[in-house]
Amino acid sequence: MSLTANWNYPTAIRFGAGRIKELVSVCQELNIHKPLLVTDAGLATLPVFAQVKALLSEGLPGTGVFDQVRPNPGGSDVEKGVALFRQGGHDGVVSIGGGSALDVGKAIALMAGQTLPLWDFEDVGDNWTRVNVAGVAPSVAIPTTSGTGSEVGRASLIIDEENHRKVIIFHPSMLPKIVLADPELTAGLPPKLTAATGVDAFVHNLEAYCSPFYHPMAQGVALEGMKLVHEYLQQAYDDGSNIEARSQMLAASIMGATAFQKGLGGVHALSHPIGAVFDTHHGLANAIMLPYVLVRNKAAIADKLAAAARYLNLPDCSFEGFLQWVLDLRQSLGIPHTLADIGIDESQAQLIAEGAKKDPSDGGNPVELSVDDYREIFIAAVKGIL
Ligand SMILES: [Zn+2]
């Protein structure tokens, strides 16, 4: 079976090994002749970035570079990028990297021609209608991890540094016009990041699958996305150069972010404030939190997880069987069982719980969770009490 294809759902996706070579023609198709190439400081030092930069500079000599995006990016990252975009007279954004670089790239494209400040477009009510659509620059997204699925999302997570808050900036036009999904670019991802981002992709599919909203298309995508993680994450972790496993994990990641238009849930509601306060890797925080939230949600999701267990062909097709598989997978990927293992104690429990309750992902949790519930789940995850 060939693992190369062109997909148009939810945006145009050129999927397959080696397709990064199409980057210049992809830009030309979108009338981008002077792109701003956006990435994070870590990726900027790696050969994969040098390769993409060379491709662009050769084909589109006016290419500019912003390579200082931080791991949990804030408003100032977006401001710096927008300033470079305007100074350089750029006409589009090419972002390459994990969720941070792609989120900042999308936000720079959004802000390129706006007069209102970024925070005016927080995903609350109909704020998004304030965007001047004519001022949004076209963007191309190139994922180098298989986790956030930011390349197919219509929003960016940006930290409001003054208020220690992760803010969701949303507008439908933030969806990249074309995604270049080349699994070879993910082959250099070290095992630890393969694990954390891979579990993030899994949690996107799982929380979307469990959310109570009506979205049968997303439901189907989510179930298949979980199956791909079940079959391929361990392989990608064990051998990063396995391009079949890398391809399927990249697909699972794209599927997770497509599916979570149906909603996320308590794992993300908690991992967002945890990331904002402790600068924790998003995927790692989700991977640690997952079983504690599943246990709390059991009454509402036991039947759904039993059905998922049957589709995944697990040996024990019950809620307990599903949970046990999650715990075993986490362990074989070297993910710690508790927040204490990554140096987080209980002292900020109330702050985290209040942040979780305010987080938009809270609305998709299958049972109503109060601030007290979130505090209990957080403390359980610190101590490792399932
Ligand atoms: Zn996530």
mmCIF file of C-alpha atoms and ligand atoms in Angstrom:
data_model
loop_
_atom_site.group_PDB
_atom_site.id
_atom_site.type_symbol
_atom_site.label_atom_id
_atom_site.label_comp_id
_atom_site.label_asym_id
_atom_site.label_seq_id
_atom_site.Cartn_x
_atom_site.Cartn_y
_atom_site.Cartn_z
ATOM 1 C CA MET A 1 0.000 0.000 0.000
ATOM 2 C CA SER A 2 1.360 3.428 -0.951
ATOM 3 C CA LEU A 3 1.517 5.871 1.932
ATOM 4 C CA THR A 4 1.461 8.926 -0.356
ATOM 5 C CA ALA A 5 -1.681 10.913 -1.177
ATOM 6 C CA ASN A 6 -3.298 14.327 -1.647
ATOM 7 C CA TRP A 7 -6.106 14.986 0.841
ATOM 8 C CA ASN A 8 -8.495 17.958 0.971
ATOM 9 C CA TYR A 9 -9.938 17.370 4.407
ATOM 10 C CA PRO A 10 -9.856 19.484 6.534
ATOM 11 C CA THR A 11 -7.469 21.475 4.291
ATOM 12 C CA ALA A 12 -5.196 20.652 1.359
ATOM 13 C CA ILE A 13 -2.680 18.076 2.610
ATOM 14 C CA ARG A 14 0.205 16.786 0.486
ATOM 15 C CA PHE A 15 1.050 13.620 2.379
ATOM 16 C CA GLY A 16 4.002 11.297 1.849
ATOM 17 C CA ALA A 17 7.718 10.666 2.247
ATOM 18 C CA GLY A 18 9.945 13.033 0.270
ATOM 19 C CA ARG A 19 7.238 15.574 -0.539
ATOM 20 C CA ILE A 20 9.139 18.437 1.098
ATOM 21 C CA LYS A 21 10.687 18.836 -2.382
ATOM 22 C CA GLU A 22 7.353 20.352 -3.475
ATOM 23 C CA LEU A 23 7.682 23.310 -1.079
ATOM 24 C CA VAL A 24 8.605 26.000 -3.600
ATOM 25 C CA SER A 25 5.822 25.023 -6.010
ATOM 26 C CA VAL A 26 3.362 24.898 -3.100
ATOM 27 C CA CYS A 27 4.283 28.502 -2.229
ATOM 28 C CA GLN A 28 3.956 29.590 -5.852
ATOM 29 C CA GLU A 29 0.528 27.979 -6.024
ATOM 30 C CA LEU A 30 -0.535 30.266 -3.168
ATOM 31 C CA ASN A 31 1.099 33.335 -4.701
ATOM 32 C CA ILE A 32 3.706 33.431 -1.953
ATOM 33 C CA HIS A 33 6.921 34.798 -3.465
ATOM 34 C CA LYS A 34 8.625 36.256 -0.361
ATOM 35 C CA PRO A 35 7.786 33.944 2.534
ATOM 36 C CA LEU A 36 8.764 34.397 6.151
ATOM 37 C CA LEU A 37 10.071 31.022 7.334
ATOM 38 C CA VAL A 38 9.166 30.481 10.993
ATOM 39 C CA THR A 39 10.644 27.894 13.342
ATOM 40 C CA ASP A 40 11.786 27.379 16.921
ATOM 41 C CA ALA A 41 15.317 27.888 18.209
ATOM 42 C CA GLY A 42 15.805 24.122 18.704
ATOM 43 C CA LEU A 43 14.880 23.038 15.200
ATOM 44 C CA ALA A 44 16.853 25.966 13.737
ATOM 45 C CA THR A 45 20.094 24.150 14.618
ATOM 46 C CA LEU A 46 19.143 20.839 12.951
ATOM 47 C CA PRO A 47 19.944 19.631 9.403
ATOM 48 C CA VAL A 48 16.249 19.264 8.543
ATOM 49 C CA PHE A 49 15.793 23.028 8.944
ATOM 50 C CA ALA A 50 18.927 23.802 6.943
ATOM 51 C CA GLN A 51 17.549 21.627 4.137
ATOM 52 C CA VAL A 52 14.192 23.443 4.051
ATOM 53 C CA LYS A 53 15.817 26.856 4.323
ATOM 54 C CA ALA A 54 18.111 26.049 1.400
ATOM 55 C CA LEU A 55 15.169 24.837 -0.703
ATOM 56 C CA LEU A 56 13.285 28.080 -0.092
ATOM 57 C CA SER A 57 16.200 30.489 -0.430
ATOM 58 C CA GLU A 58 17.128 28.926 -3.750
ATOM 59 C CA GLY A 59 13.602 28.884 -5.192
ATOM 60 C CA LEU A 60 12.330 32.117 -3.577
ATOM 61 C CA PRO A 61 15.325 34.403 -2.933
ATOM 62 C CA GLY A 62 13.317 36.941 -0.855
ATOM 63 C CA THR A 63 12.741 34.374 1.908
ATOM 64 C CA GLY A 64 13.187 35.729 5.449
ATOM 65 C CA VAL A 65 13.759 33.732 8.629
ATOM 66 C CA PHE A 66 12.333 34.000 12.150
ATOM 67 C CA ASP A 67 13.899 31.140 14.113
ATOM 68 C CA GLN A 68 13.474 32.234 17.734
ATOM 69 C CA VAL A 69 10.082 30.761 18.700
ATOM 70 C CA ARG A 70 10.200 29.519 22.312
ATOM 71 C CA PRO A 71 8.849 26.091 23.416
ATOM 72 C CA ASN A 72 5.774 27.562 25.168
ATOM 73 C CA PRO A 73 5.430 30.691 23.016
ATOM 74 C CA GLY A 74 3.976 33.956 24.258
ATOM 75 C CA GLY A 75 2.576 37.121 22.778
ATOM 76 C CA SER A 76 6.079 38.547 22.406
ATOM 77 C CA ASP A 77 7.067 35.696 20.060
ATOM 78 C CA VAL A 78 4.173 36.630 17.783
ATOM 79 C CA GLU A 79 5.040 40.350 17.997
ATOM 80 C CA LYS A 80 8.656 39.732 16.963
ATOM 81 C CA GLY A 81 7.525 37.639 14.000
ATOM 82 C CA VAL A 82 4.930 40.181 12.872
ATOM 83 C CA ALA A 83 7.548 42.953 13.023
ATOM 84 C CA LEU A 84 9.914 40.895 10.826
ATOM 85 C CA PHE A 85 7.054 40.052 8.455
ATOM 86 C CA ARG A 86 6.201 43.727 7.956
ATOM 87 C CA GLN A 87 9.823 44.975 7.795
ATOM 88 C CA GLY A 88 10.689 42.359 5.172
ATOM 89 C CA GLY A 89 7.601 43.012 3.053
ATOM 90 C CA HIS A 90 6.710 39.316 3.137
ATOM 91 C CA ASP A 91 3.609 37.925 1.444
ATOM 92 C CA GLY A 92 3.085 34.660 3.280
ATOM 93 C CA VAL A 93 4.290 32.451 6.120
ATOM 94 C CA VAL A 94 5.919 29.024 5.943
ATOM 95 C CA SER A 95 6.101 27.500 9.403
ATOM 96 C CA ILE A 96 8.012 24.340 10.184
ATOM 97 C CA GLY A 97 8.325 22.491 13.481
ATOM 98 C CA GLY A 98 6.213 21.220 16.335
ATOM 99 C CA GLY A 99 3.108 22.857 17.744
ATOM 100 C CA SER A 100 4.911 25.933 19.073
ATOM 101 C CA ALA A 101 6.439 26.985 15.754
ATOM 102 C CA LEU A 102 3.282 26.196 13.795
ATOM 103 C CA ASP A 103 1.054 28.039 16.286
ATOM 104 C CA VAL A 104 3.258 31.122 16.152
ATOM 105 C CA GLY A 105 3.489 30.937 12.345
ATOM 106 C CA LYS A 106 -0.301 30.819 12.067
ATOM 107 C CA ALA A 107 -0.653 33.723 14.516
ATOM 108 C CA ILE A 108 1.896 35.804 12.562
ATOM 109 C CA ALA A 109 -0.075 35.161 9.356
ATOM 110 C CA LEU A 110 -3.276 36.202 11.150
ATOM 111 C CA MET A 111 -1.752 39.369 12.587
ATOM 112 C CA ALA A 112 0.160 40.413 9.445
ATOM 113 C CA GLY A 113 -2.491 42.937 8.435
ATOM 114 C CA GLN A 114 -4.523 43.562 11.633
ATOM 115 C CA THR A 115 -4.800 46.806 13.567
ATOM 116 C CA LEU A 116 -6.340 45.302 16.731
ATOM 117 C CA PRO A 117 -4.117 43.548 19.320
ATOM 118 C CA LEU A 118 -3.736 39.736 19.351
ATOM 119 C CA TRP A 119 -5.734 39.243 22.568
ATOM 120 C CA ASP A 120 -8.831 40.746 20.915
ATOM 121 C CA PHE A 121 -9.081 37.502 18.956
ATOM 122 C CA GLU A 122 -9.210 35.173 21.978
ATOM 123 C CA ASP A 123 -11.600 32.300 21.300
ATOM 124 C CA VAL A 124 -14.467 33.676 23.374
ATOM 125 C CA GLY A 125 -17.947 34.364 22.015
ATOM 126 C CA ASP A 126 -17.818 35.923 18.559
ATOM 127 C CA ASN A 127 -14.468 37.705 19.050
ATOM 128 C CA TRP A 128 -13.228 36.038 15.877
ATOM 129 C CA THR A 129 -15.556 38.219 13.788
ATOM 130 C CA ARG A 130 -13.321 41.210 14.656
ATOM 131 C CA VAL A 131 -10.606 39.852 12.349
ATOM 132 C CA ASN A 132 -10.003 41.752 9.115
ATOM 133 C CA VAL A 133 -9.908 38.709 6.826
ATOM 134 C CA ALA A 134 -8.247 40.656 4.003
ATOM 135 C CA GLY A 135 -5.291 41.246 6.359
ATOM 136 C CA VAL A 136 -4.611 37.537 6.954
ATOM 137 C CA ALA A 137 -1.551 36.292 5.023
ATOM 138 C CA PRO A 138 -1.608 32.819 3.419
ATOM 139 C CA SER A 139 0.367 30.168 5.257
ATOM 140 C CA VAL A 140 1.940 26.774 4.643
ATOM 141 C CA ALA A 141 2.546 24.422 7.579
ATOM 142 C CA ILE A 142 5.188 21.684 7.730
ATOM 143 C CA PRO A 143 4.969 19.474 10.836
ATOM 144 C CA THR A 144 8.152 17.853 12.149
ATOM 145 C CA THR A 145 6.473 16.130 15.091
ATOM 146 C CA SER A 146 3.408 13.906 15.183
ATOM 147 C CA GLY A 147 1.380 15.282 18.037
ATOM 148 C CA THR A 148 -0.286 18.666 18.167
ATOM 149 C CA GLY A 149 -1.758 18.531 14.687
ATOM 150 C CA SER A 150 -1.515 22.317 14.730
ATOM 151 C CA GLU A 151 -1.010 22.158 10.949
ATOM 152 C CA VAL A 152 -4.710 21.348 10.498
ATOM 153 C CA GLY A 153 -6.056 23.562 13.304
ATOM 154 C CA ARG A 154 -7.848 26.888 13.117
ATOM 155 C CA ALA A 155 -6.417 28.168 16.379
ATOM 156 C CA SER A 156 -3.112 28.882 18.147
ATOM 157 C CA LEU A 157 -2.244 28.518 21.818
ATOM 158 C CA ILE A 158 -0.304 31.593 22.879
ATOM 159 C CA ILE A 159 0.696 32.465 26.455
ATOM 160 C CA ASP A 160 -0.376 35.807 27.838
ATOM 161 C CA GLU A 161 2.867 36.276 29.775
ATOM 162 C CA GLU A 162 1.525 38.989 32.097
ATOM 163 C CA ASN A 163 -1.367 36.857 33.323
ATOM 164 C CA HIS A 164 0.217 33.350 33.115
ATOM 165 C CA ARG A 165 -2.606 32.180 30.919
ATOM 166 C CA LYS A 166 -2.632 30.037 27.800
ATOM 167 C CA VAL A 167 -4.952 31.852 25.414
ATOM 168 C CA ILE A 168 -6.594 30.263 22.399
ATOM 169 C CA ILE A 169 -6.523 32.602 19.414
ATOM 170 C CA PHE A 170 -9.082 31.510 16.847
ATOM 171 C CA HIS A 171 -10.142 32.358 13.335
ATOM 172 C CA PRO A 172 -11.200 29.963 10.532
ATOM 173 C CA SER A 173 -8.697 31.611 8.159
ATOM 174 C CA MET A 174 -5.818 30.554 10.460
ATOM 175 C CA LEU A 175 -6.109 27.065 8.944
ATOM 176 C CA PRO A 176 -2.991 26.749 6.755
ATOM 177 C CA LYS A 177 -3.855 26.838 3.049
ATOM 178 C CA ILE A 178 -1.613 23.858 2.315
ATOM 179 C CA VAL A 179 0.018 21.332 4.662
ATOM 180 C CA LEU A 180 3.166 19.530 3.554
ATOM 181 C CA ALA A 181 3.107 16.363 5.637
ATOM 182 C CA ASP A 182 6.383 14.564 4.982
ATOM 183 C CA PRO A 183 7.034 11.758 7.498
ATOM 184 C CA GLU A 184 10.765 11.764 6.697
ATOM 185 C CA LEU A 185 10.982 15.120 8.501
ATOM 186 C CA THR A 186 9.787 13.421 11.716
ATOM 187 C CA ALA A 187 12.366 10.606 11.527
ATOM 188 C CA GLY A 188 14.952 12.519 13.577
ATOM 189 C CA LEU A 189 12.617 13.130 16.493
ATOM 190 C CA PRO A 190 14.242 11.556 19.582
ATOM 191 C CA PRO A 191 12.359 8.731 21.356
ATOM 192 C CA LYS A 192 11.292 10.891 24.338
ATOM 193 C CA LEU A 193 9.621 13.453 22.077
ATOM 194 C CA THR A 194 8.195 10.728 19.845
ATOM 195 C CA ALA A 195 6.525 9.316 22.964
ATOM 196 C CA ALA A 196 5.217 12.599 24.379
ATOM 197 C CA THR A 197 3.925 13.967 21.076
ATOM 198 C CA GLY A 198 2.523 10.578 20.072
ATOM 199 C CA VAL A 199 0.513 10.327 23.288
ATOM 200 C CA ASP A 200 -0.701 13.898 22.702
ATOM 201 C CA ALA A 201 -2.048 12.776 19.302
ATOM 202 C CA PHE A 202 -3.694 9.844 21.054
ATOM 203 C CA VAL A 203 -5.298 12.082 23.694
ATOM 204 C CA HIS A 204 -6.704 14.375 20.987
ATOM 205 C CA ASN A 205 -8.433 11.397 19.376
ATOM 206 C CA LEU A 206 -9.531 9.957 22.723
ATOM 207 C CA GLU A 207 -10.924 13.170 24.222
ATOM 208 C CA ALA A 208 -12.716 13.985 20.963
ATOM 209 C CA TYR A 209 -14.131 10.445 20.917
ATOM 210 C CA CYS A 210 -15.410 10.802 24.517
ATOM 211 C CA SER A 211 -16.744 14.367 24.276
ATOM 212 C CA PRO A 212 -20.542 14.510 24.509
ATOM 213 C CA PHE A 213 -21.134 16.727 21.459
ATOM 214 C CA TYR A 214 -22.773 15.498 18.262
ATOM 215 C CA HIS A 215 -20.213 15.214 15.463
ATOM 216 C CA PRO A 216 -20.325 11.745 13.905
ATOM 217 C CA MET A 217 -17.663 12.575 11.294
ATOM 218 C CA ALA A 218 -15.189 13.517 14.017
ATOM 219 C CA GLN A 219 -16.233 10.422 15.975
ATOM 220 C CA GLY A 220 -15.206 8.134 13.128
ATOM 221 C CA VAL A 221 -11.913 9.941 12.569
ATOM 222 C CA ALA A 222 -11.112 9.753 16.287
ATOM 223 C CA LEU A 223 -11.656 6.009 16.505
ATOM 224 C CA GLU A 224 -9.379 5.267 13.543
ATOM 225 C CA GLY A 225 -6.799 7.741 14.895
ATOM 226 C CA MET A 226 -6.635 5.803 18.179
ATOM 227 C CA LYS A 227 -6.183 2.575 16.240
ATOM 228 C CA LEU A 228 -3.205 3.975 14.305
ATOM 229 C CA VAL A 229 -1.539 5.052 17.571
ATOM 230 C CA HIS A 230 -2.200 1.597 19.016
ATOM 231 C CA GLU A 231 -0.523 -0.063 16.041
ATOM 232 C CA TYR A 232 2.352 2.308 15.303
ATOM 233 C CA LEU A 233 3.464 4.506 18.225
ATOM 234 C CA GLN A 234 5.545 1.814 19.881
ATOM 235 C CA GLN A 235 7.207 1.017 16.523
ATOM 236 C CA ALA A 236 8.022 4.691 15.876
ATOM 237 C CA TYR A 237 9.449 4.938 19.403
ATOM 238 C CA ASP A 238 11.564 1.786 19.053
ATOM 239 C CA ASP A 239 12.908 2.663 15.596
ATOM 240 C CA GLY A 240 12.623 6.293 14.563
ATOM 241 C CA SER A 241 13.735 5.512 11.020
ATOM 242 C CA ASN A 242 10.705 3.259 10.405
ATOM 243 C CA ILE A 243 8.992 5.428 7.775
ATOM 244 C CA GLU A 244 5.801 3.362 7.725
ATOM 245 C CA ALA A 245 5.359 3.903 11.477
ATOM 246 C CA ARG A 246 6.299 7.589 11.131
ATOM 247 C CA SER A 247 3.751 7.985 8.301
ATOM 248 C CA GLN A 248 0.937 6.396 10.276
ATOM 249 C CA MET A 249 1.737 8.470 13.381
ATOM 250 C CA LEU A 250 1.751 11.654 11.287
ATOM 251 C CA ALA A 251 -1.672 10.657 9.946
ATOM 252 C CA ALA A 252 -2.902 9.891 13.482
ATOM 253 C CA SER A 253 -1.734 13.325 14.612
ATOM 254 C CA ILE A 254 -3.534 15.079 11.738
ATOM 255 C CA MET A 255 -6.623 13.001 12.513
ATOM 256 C CA GLY A 256 -6.537 13.915 16.213
ATOM 257 C CA ALA A 257 -6.541 17.632 15.492
ATOM 258 C CA THR A 258 -9.266 17.168 12.882
ATOM 259 C CA ALA A 259 -11.373 15.184 15.345
ATOM 260 C CA PHE A 260 -11.050 17.628 18.223
ATOM 261 C CA GLN A 261 -13.323 20.079 16.481
ATOM 262 C CA LYS A 262 -15.789 17.835 18.403
ATOM 263 C CA GLY A 263 -14.230 18.940 21.692
ATOM 264 C CA LEU A 264 -11.421 18.001 24.070
ATOM 265 C CA GLY A 265 -11.775 17.342 27.800
ATOM 266 C CA GLY A 266 -10.291 17.279 31.272
ATOM 267 C CA VAL A 267 -6.804 16.121 30.257
ATOM 268 C CA HIS A 268 -6.277 19.201 28.118
ATOM 269 C CA ALA A 269 -8.139 21.469 30.561
ATOM 270 C CA LEU A 270 -5.488 20.505 33.154
ATOM 271 C CA SER A 271 -2.416 20.328 30.920
ATOM 272 C CA HIS A 272 -2.914 23.874 29.629
ATOM 273 C CA PRO A 273 -2.536 25.592 33.039
ATOM 274 C CA ILE A 274 0.157 23.058 34.028
ATOM 275 C CA GLY A 275 2.126 24.095 30.932
ATOM 276 C CA ALA A 276 1.568 27.791 31.589
ATOM 277 C CA VAL A 277 2.703 27.593 35.235
ATOM 278 C CA PHE A 278 5.467 24.959 35.097
ATOM 279 C CA ASP A 279 6.653 25.263 31.457
ATOM 280 C CA THR A 280 5.973 21.530 31.075
ATOM 281 C CA HIS A 281 6.019 19.897 27.634
ATOM 282 C CA HIS A 282 2.362 19.776 26.521
ATOM 283 C CA GLY A 283 2.405 16.167 25.337
ATOM 284 C CA LEU A 284 4.228 14.960 28.427
ATOM 285 C CA ALA A 285 1.731 16.693 30.748
ATOM 286 C CA ASN A 286 -1.146 15.069 28.838
ATOM 287 C CA ALA A 287 0.533 11.673 28.923
ATOM 288 C CA ILE A 288 0.936 11.849 32.701
ATOM 289 C CA MET A 289 -2.581 13.202 33.354
ATOM 290 C CA LEU A 290 -4.478 10.833 31.042
ATOM 291 C CA PRO A 291 -5.221 7.830 33.329
ATOM 292 C CA TYR A 292 -6.209 10.035 36.287
ATOM 293 C CA VAL A 293 -8.836 11.819 34.184
ATOM 294 C CA LEU A 294 -10.074 8.571 32.601
ATOM 295 C CA VAL A 295 -10.712 7.086 36.028
ATOM 296 C CA ARG A 296 -12.647 10.183 37.101
ATOM 297 C CA ASN A 297 -14.763 10.057 33.913
ATOM 298 C CA LYS A 298 -15.400 6.304 34.087
ATOM 299 C CA ALA A 299 -19.167 6.407 34.678
ATOM 300 C CA ALA A 300 -19.742 8.385 31.498
ATOM 301 C CA ILE A 301 -17.248 6.655 29.177
ATOM 302 C CA ALA A 302 -17.102 2.971 30.202
ATOM 303 C CA ASP A 303 -19.291 1.801 27.276
ATOM 304 C CA LYS A 304 -17.513 3.998 24.736
ATOM 305 C CA LEU A 305 -14.080 2.770 25.810
ATOM 306 C CA ALA A 306 -15.244 -0.852 25.727
ATOM 307 C CA ALA A 307 -16.337 -0.263 22.106
ATOM 308 C CA ALA A 308 -12.988 1.376 21.319
ATOM 309 C CA ALA A 309 -11.167 -1.560 22.941
ATOM 310 C CA ARG A 310 -13.031 -3.916 20.585
ATOM 311 C CA TYR A 311 -12.021 -1.833 17.549
ATOM 312 C CA LEU A 312 -8.410 -1.719 18.739
ATOM 313 C CA ASN A 313 -8.596 -5.483 19.269
ATOM 314 C CA LEU A 314 -7.338 -5.293 22.861
ATOM 315 C CA PRO A 315 -7.228 -8.547 24.841
ATOM 316 C CA ASP A 316 -9.668 -7.208 27.475
ATOM 317 C CA CYS A 317 -12.507 -5.250 25.850
ATOM 318 C CA SER A 318 -13.719 -3.363 28.934
ATOM 319 C CA PHE A 319 -13.008 0.036 30.508
ATOM 320 C CA GLU A 320 -10.426 -1.677 32.737
ATOM 321 C CA GLY A 321 -8.830 -3.374 29.744
ATOM 322 C CA PHE A 322 -8.550 -0.050 27.914
ATOM 323 C CA LEU A 323 -7.096 1.673 30.977
ATOM 324 C CA GLN A 324 -4.596 -1.134 31.485
ATOM 325 C CA TRP A 325 -3.457 -0.862 27.860
ATOM 326 C CA VAL A 326 -2.967 2.912 28.308
ATOM 327 C CA LEU A 327 -0.903 2.313 31.471
ATOM 328 C CA ASP A 328 1.201 -0.376 29.787
ATOM 329 C CA LEU A 329 1.828 1.804 26.718
ATOM 330 C CA ARG A 330 2.830 4.770 28.876
ATOM 331 C CA GLN A 331 5.276 2.577 30.758
ATOM 332 C CA SER A 332 6.845 1.040 27.663
ATOM 333 C CA LEU A 333 7.309 4.563 26.233
ATOM 334 C CA GLY A 334 9.202 5.603 29.363
ATOM 335 C CA ILE A 335 6.601 8.160 30.461
ATOM 336 C CA PRO A 336 6.594 8.904 34.201
ATOM 337 C CA HIS A 337 3.522 7.879 36.201
ATOM 338 C CA THR A 338 3.286 10.979 38.404
ATOM 339 C CA LEU A 339 3.678 14.744 38.220
ATOM 340 C CA ALA A 340 6.072 14.437 41.179
ATOM 341 C CA ASP A 341 8.395 12.494 38.856
ATOM 342 C CA ILE A 342 8.846 15.668 36.787
ATOM 343 C CA GLY A 343 9.294 17.896 39.830
ATOM 344 C CA ILE A 344 5.745 19.213 40.316
ATOM 345 C CA ASP A 345 4.300 19.311 43.838
ATOM 346 C CA GLU A 346 0.871 20.173 45.242
ATOM 347 C CA SER A 347 1.554 23.803 46.160
ATOM 348 C CA GLN A 348 -0.080 25.262 43.029
ATOM 349 C CA ALA A 349 -3.062 22.872 43.054
ATOM 350 C CA GLN A 350 -5.692 25.580 43.526
ATOM 351 C CA LEU A 351 -4.258 27.798 40.768
ATOM 352 C CA ILE A 352 -4.119 24.844 38.348
ATOM 353 C CA ALA A 353 -7.667 23.756 39.245
ATOM 354 C CA GLU A 354 -9.069 27.237 38.668
ATOM 355 C CA GLY A 355 -7.194 27.472 35.356
ATOM 356 C CA ALA A 356 -8.567 24.088 34.290
ATOM 357 C CA LYS A 357 -12.141 25.126 35.051
ATOM 358 C CA LYS A 358 -11.738 28.270 32.929
ATOM 359 C CA ASP A 359 -10.075 26.403 30.051
ATOM 360 C CA PRO A 360 -12.252 25.962 26.921
ATOM 361 C CA SER A 361 -11.425 22.218 26.894
ATOM 362 C CA ASP A 362 -13.373 21.842 30.154
ATOM 363 C CA GLY A 363 -16.638 22.105 28.196
ATOM 364 C CA GLY A 364 -15.906 18.881 26.275
ATOM 365 C CA ASN A 365 -15.331 16.687 29.317
ATOM 366 C CA PRO A 366 -17.966 13.917 29.429
ATOM 367 C CA VAL A 367 -18.829 14.638 33.080
ATOM 368 C CA GLU A 368 -19.078 18.023 34.754
ATOM 369 C CA LEU A 369 -15.906 18.694 36.769
ATOM 370 C CA SER A 370 -15.808 21.384 39.461
ATOM 371 C CA VAL A 371 -12.738 23.321 40.600
ATOM 372 C CA ASP A 372 -12.588 20.913 43.578
ATOM 373 C CA ASP A 373 -12.698 17.919 41.230
ATOM 374 C CA TYR A 374 -9.826 19.329 39.170
ATOM 375 C CA ARG A 375 -7.811 19.967 42.339
ATOM 376 C CA GLU A 376 -8.364 16.359 43.440
ATOM 377 C CA ILE A 377 -7.340 14.986 40.027
ATOM 378 C CA PHE A 378 -4.213 17.171 40.005
ATOM 379 C CA ILE A 379 -3.221 16.043 43.499
ATOM 380 C CA ALA A 380 -3.896 12.410 42.572
ATOM 381 C CA ALA A 381 -1.521 12.839 39.606
ATOM 382 C CA VAL A 382 1.145 14.416 41.821
ATOM 383 C CA LYS A 383 0.945 11.463 44.226
ATOM 384 C CA GLY A 384 0.241 8.705 41.695
ATOM 385 C CA ILE A 385 -3.091 7.631 43.217
ATOM 386 C CA LEU A 386 -5.290 5.994 40.593
HETATM 387 ZN ZN ZN B 1 -2.813 18.449 22.904
#
